[in-house]
Coordinates of C-alpha atoms in Angstrom, one line a residue:
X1 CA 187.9 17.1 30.8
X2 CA 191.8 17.0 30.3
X3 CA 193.2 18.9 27.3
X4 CA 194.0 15.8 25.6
X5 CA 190.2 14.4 25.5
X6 CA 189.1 17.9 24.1
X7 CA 191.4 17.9 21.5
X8 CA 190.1 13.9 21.0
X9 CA 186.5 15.4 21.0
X10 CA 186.9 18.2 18.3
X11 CA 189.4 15.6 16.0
X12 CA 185.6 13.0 16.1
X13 CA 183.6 16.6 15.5
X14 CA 185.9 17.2 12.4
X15 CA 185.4 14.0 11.2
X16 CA 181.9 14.4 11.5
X17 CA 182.1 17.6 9.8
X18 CA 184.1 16.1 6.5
X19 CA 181.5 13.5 6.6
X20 CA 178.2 15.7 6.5
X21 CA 179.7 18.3 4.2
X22 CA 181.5 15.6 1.5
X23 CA 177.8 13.5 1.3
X24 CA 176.5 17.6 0.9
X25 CA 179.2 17.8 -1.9
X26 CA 177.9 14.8 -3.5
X27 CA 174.7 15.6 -3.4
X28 CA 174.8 19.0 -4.5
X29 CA 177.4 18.1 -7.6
X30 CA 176.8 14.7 -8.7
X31 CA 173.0 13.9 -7.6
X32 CA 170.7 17.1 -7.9
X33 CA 172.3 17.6 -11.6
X34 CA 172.0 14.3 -13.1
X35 CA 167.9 14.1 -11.9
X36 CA 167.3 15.5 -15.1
X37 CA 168.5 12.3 -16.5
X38 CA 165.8 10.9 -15.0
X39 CA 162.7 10.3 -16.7
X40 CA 159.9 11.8 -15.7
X41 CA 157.9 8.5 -15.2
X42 CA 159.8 7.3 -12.9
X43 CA 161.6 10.7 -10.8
X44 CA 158.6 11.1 -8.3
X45 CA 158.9 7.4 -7.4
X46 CA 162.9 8.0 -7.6
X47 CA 163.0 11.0 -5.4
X48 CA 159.8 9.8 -2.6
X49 CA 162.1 6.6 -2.5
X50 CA 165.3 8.7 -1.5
X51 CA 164.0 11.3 0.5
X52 CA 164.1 9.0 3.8
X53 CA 167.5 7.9 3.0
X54 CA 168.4 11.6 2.7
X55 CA 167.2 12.3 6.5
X56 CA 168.9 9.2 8.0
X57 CA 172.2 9.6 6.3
X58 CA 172.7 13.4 5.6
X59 CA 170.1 15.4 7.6
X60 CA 170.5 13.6 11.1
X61 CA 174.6 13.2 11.2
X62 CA 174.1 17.1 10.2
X63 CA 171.9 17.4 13.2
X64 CA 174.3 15.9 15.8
X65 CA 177.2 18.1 14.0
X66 CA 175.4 21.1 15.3
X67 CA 174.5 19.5 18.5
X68 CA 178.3 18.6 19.0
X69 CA 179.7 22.4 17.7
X70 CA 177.2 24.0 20.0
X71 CA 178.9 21.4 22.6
X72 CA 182.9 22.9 21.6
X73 CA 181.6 26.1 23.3
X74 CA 182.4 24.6 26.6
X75 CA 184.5 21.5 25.4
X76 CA 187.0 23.6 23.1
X77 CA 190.7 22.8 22.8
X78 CA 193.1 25.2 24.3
X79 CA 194.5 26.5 20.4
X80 CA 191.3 27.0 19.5
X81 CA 189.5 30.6 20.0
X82 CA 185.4 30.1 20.9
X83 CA 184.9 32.7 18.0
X84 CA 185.9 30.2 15.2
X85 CA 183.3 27.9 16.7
X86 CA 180.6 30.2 17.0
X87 CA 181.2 31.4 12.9
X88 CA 180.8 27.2 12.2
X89 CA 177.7 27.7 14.2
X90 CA 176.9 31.0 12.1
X91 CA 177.6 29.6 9.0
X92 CA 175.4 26.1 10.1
X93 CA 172.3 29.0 10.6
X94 CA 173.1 30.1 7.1
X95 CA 172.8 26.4 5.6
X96 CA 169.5 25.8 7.9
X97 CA 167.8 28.8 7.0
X98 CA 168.4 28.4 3.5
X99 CA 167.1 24.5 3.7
X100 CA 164.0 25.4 5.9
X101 CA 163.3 28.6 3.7
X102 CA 164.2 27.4 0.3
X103 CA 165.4 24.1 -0.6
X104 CA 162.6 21.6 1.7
X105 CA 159.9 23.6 -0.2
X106 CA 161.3 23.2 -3.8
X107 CA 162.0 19.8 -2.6
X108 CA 158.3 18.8 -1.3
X109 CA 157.4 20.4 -4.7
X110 CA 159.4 17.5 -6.3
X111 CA 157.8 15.3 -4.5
X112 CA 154.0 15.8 -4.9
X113 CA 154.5 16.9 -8.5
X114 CA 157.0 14.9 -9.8
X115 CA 160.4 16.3 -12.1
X116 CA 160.3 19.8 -12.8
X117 CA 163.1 20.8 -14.5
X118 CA 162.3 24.9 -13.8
X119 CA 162.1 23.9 -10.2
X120 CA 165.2 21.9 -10.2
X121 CA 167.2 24.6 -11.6
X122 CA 165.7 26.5 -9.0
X123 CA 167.0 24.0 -6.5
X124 CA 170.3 23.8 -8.2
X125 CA 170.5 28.2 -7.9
X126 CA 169.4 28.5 -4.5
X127 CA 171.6 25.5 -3.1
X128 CA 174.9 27.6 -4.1
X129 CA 174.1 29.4 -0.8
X130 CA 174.5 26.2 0.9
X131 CA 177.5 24.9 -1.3
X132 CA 179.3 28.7 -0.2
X133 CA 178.9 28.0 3.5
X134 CA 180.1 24.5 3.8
X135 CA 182.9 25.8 1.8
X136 CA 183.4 28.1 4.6
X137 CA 182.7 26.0 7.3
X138 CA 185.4 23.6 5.9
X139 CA 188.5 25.9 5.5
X140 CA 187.2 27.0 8.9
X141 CA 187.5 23.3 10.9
X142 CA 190.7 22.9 8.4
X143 CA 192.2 26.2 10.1
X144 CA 191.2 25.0 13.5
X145 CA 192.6 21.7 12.6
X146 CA 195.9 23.0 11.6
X147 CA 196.1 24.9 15.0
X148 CA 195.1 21.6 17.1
X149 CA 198.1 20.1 15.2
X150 CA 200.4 23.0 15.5
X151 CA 200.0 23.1 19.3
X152 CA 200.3 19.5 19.8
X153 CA 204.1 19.9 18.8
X154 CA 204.9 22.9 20.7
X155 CA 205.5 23.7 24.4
X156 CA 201.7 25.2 24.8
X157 CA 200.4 22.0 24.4
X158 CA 200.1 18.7 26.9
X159 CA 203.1 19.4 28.4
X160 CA 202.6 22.5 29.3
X161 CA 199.2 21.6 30.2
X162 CA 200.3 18.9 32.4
X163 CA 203.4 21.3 33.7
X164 CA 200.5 23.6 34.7
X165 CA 198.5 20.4 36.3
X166 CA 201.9 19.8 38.2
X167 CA 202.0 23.5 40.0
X168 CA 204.8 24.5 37.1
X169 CA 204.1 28.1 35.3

């Protein structure tokens, strides 16, 4: 794969990435606090309803983000070192982990039992873990970003990748 199609590869990955962790933003800031505007009535039926639209629009492009980074290992731009992609796949563990151990229990909870305001502030506590590593995560893709766009307007990048191509030093 040429330089120019891995730096076209990770620009799609980060695009991925500011997709999955804004829809995590919006769920974590404007969704998981206002359930407790819902009434009770009608949350279970409110929150069984969404859970599938959850998995097909946030879990699974999440999935495929992982899938991809895990991919950068061997696909990764020139300007980019292999350890900043291996701490986005560090800080993905962190955000799995803490959604297999903490926040898919609390939310089957919701689901059998209907609103529970002690276990959504429970939700709401634990998810902060989540929250601090997409935070990460996304001044991390930003700084490799930055360095795909720095080298593209210096001498290290195509054309020195296509002087090297050529037989040039």
């Amino acid at each position: 794969m040429t330089e120019s199609s891995k730096r076209l590869y990770f620009t799609m990955v980060f695009a991925l990435v500011c997709y999955v962790i804004g829809s995590g933003f919006v769920q974590s800031f404007v969704n998981y606090p206002t359930w407790k505007l819902i009434g009770p009535d009608e949350f279970k039926t409110y929150h069984n309803g969404m859970s599938p639209l959850i998995i097909k629009f946030m879990v699974l492009p999440w999935l495929v983000e992982i899938a991809l980074t895990i991919s950068l290992l061997w696909l990764l731009p020139q300007a980019i070192p292999r350890r900043a992609v291996a701490a986005a796949l560090m800080l993905n563990a962190v955000s799995a982990i803490s959604t297999v151990m903490v926040q898919i229990p609390i939310q089957i909870q919701l689901g059998d039992s209907g609103l529970s305001v002690e276990l959504l502030d429970k939700l709401l506590e634990t998810d902060s873990i989540r929250v601090a590593a997409s935070i990460l995560k996304a001044f991390l893709y930003l700084w490799m970003m930055s360095l795909i766009v720095r080298d593209s307007g210096s001498t290290t990048g195509d054309s020195a990748y296509i002087s090297r191509l050529e037989g040039g030093t």
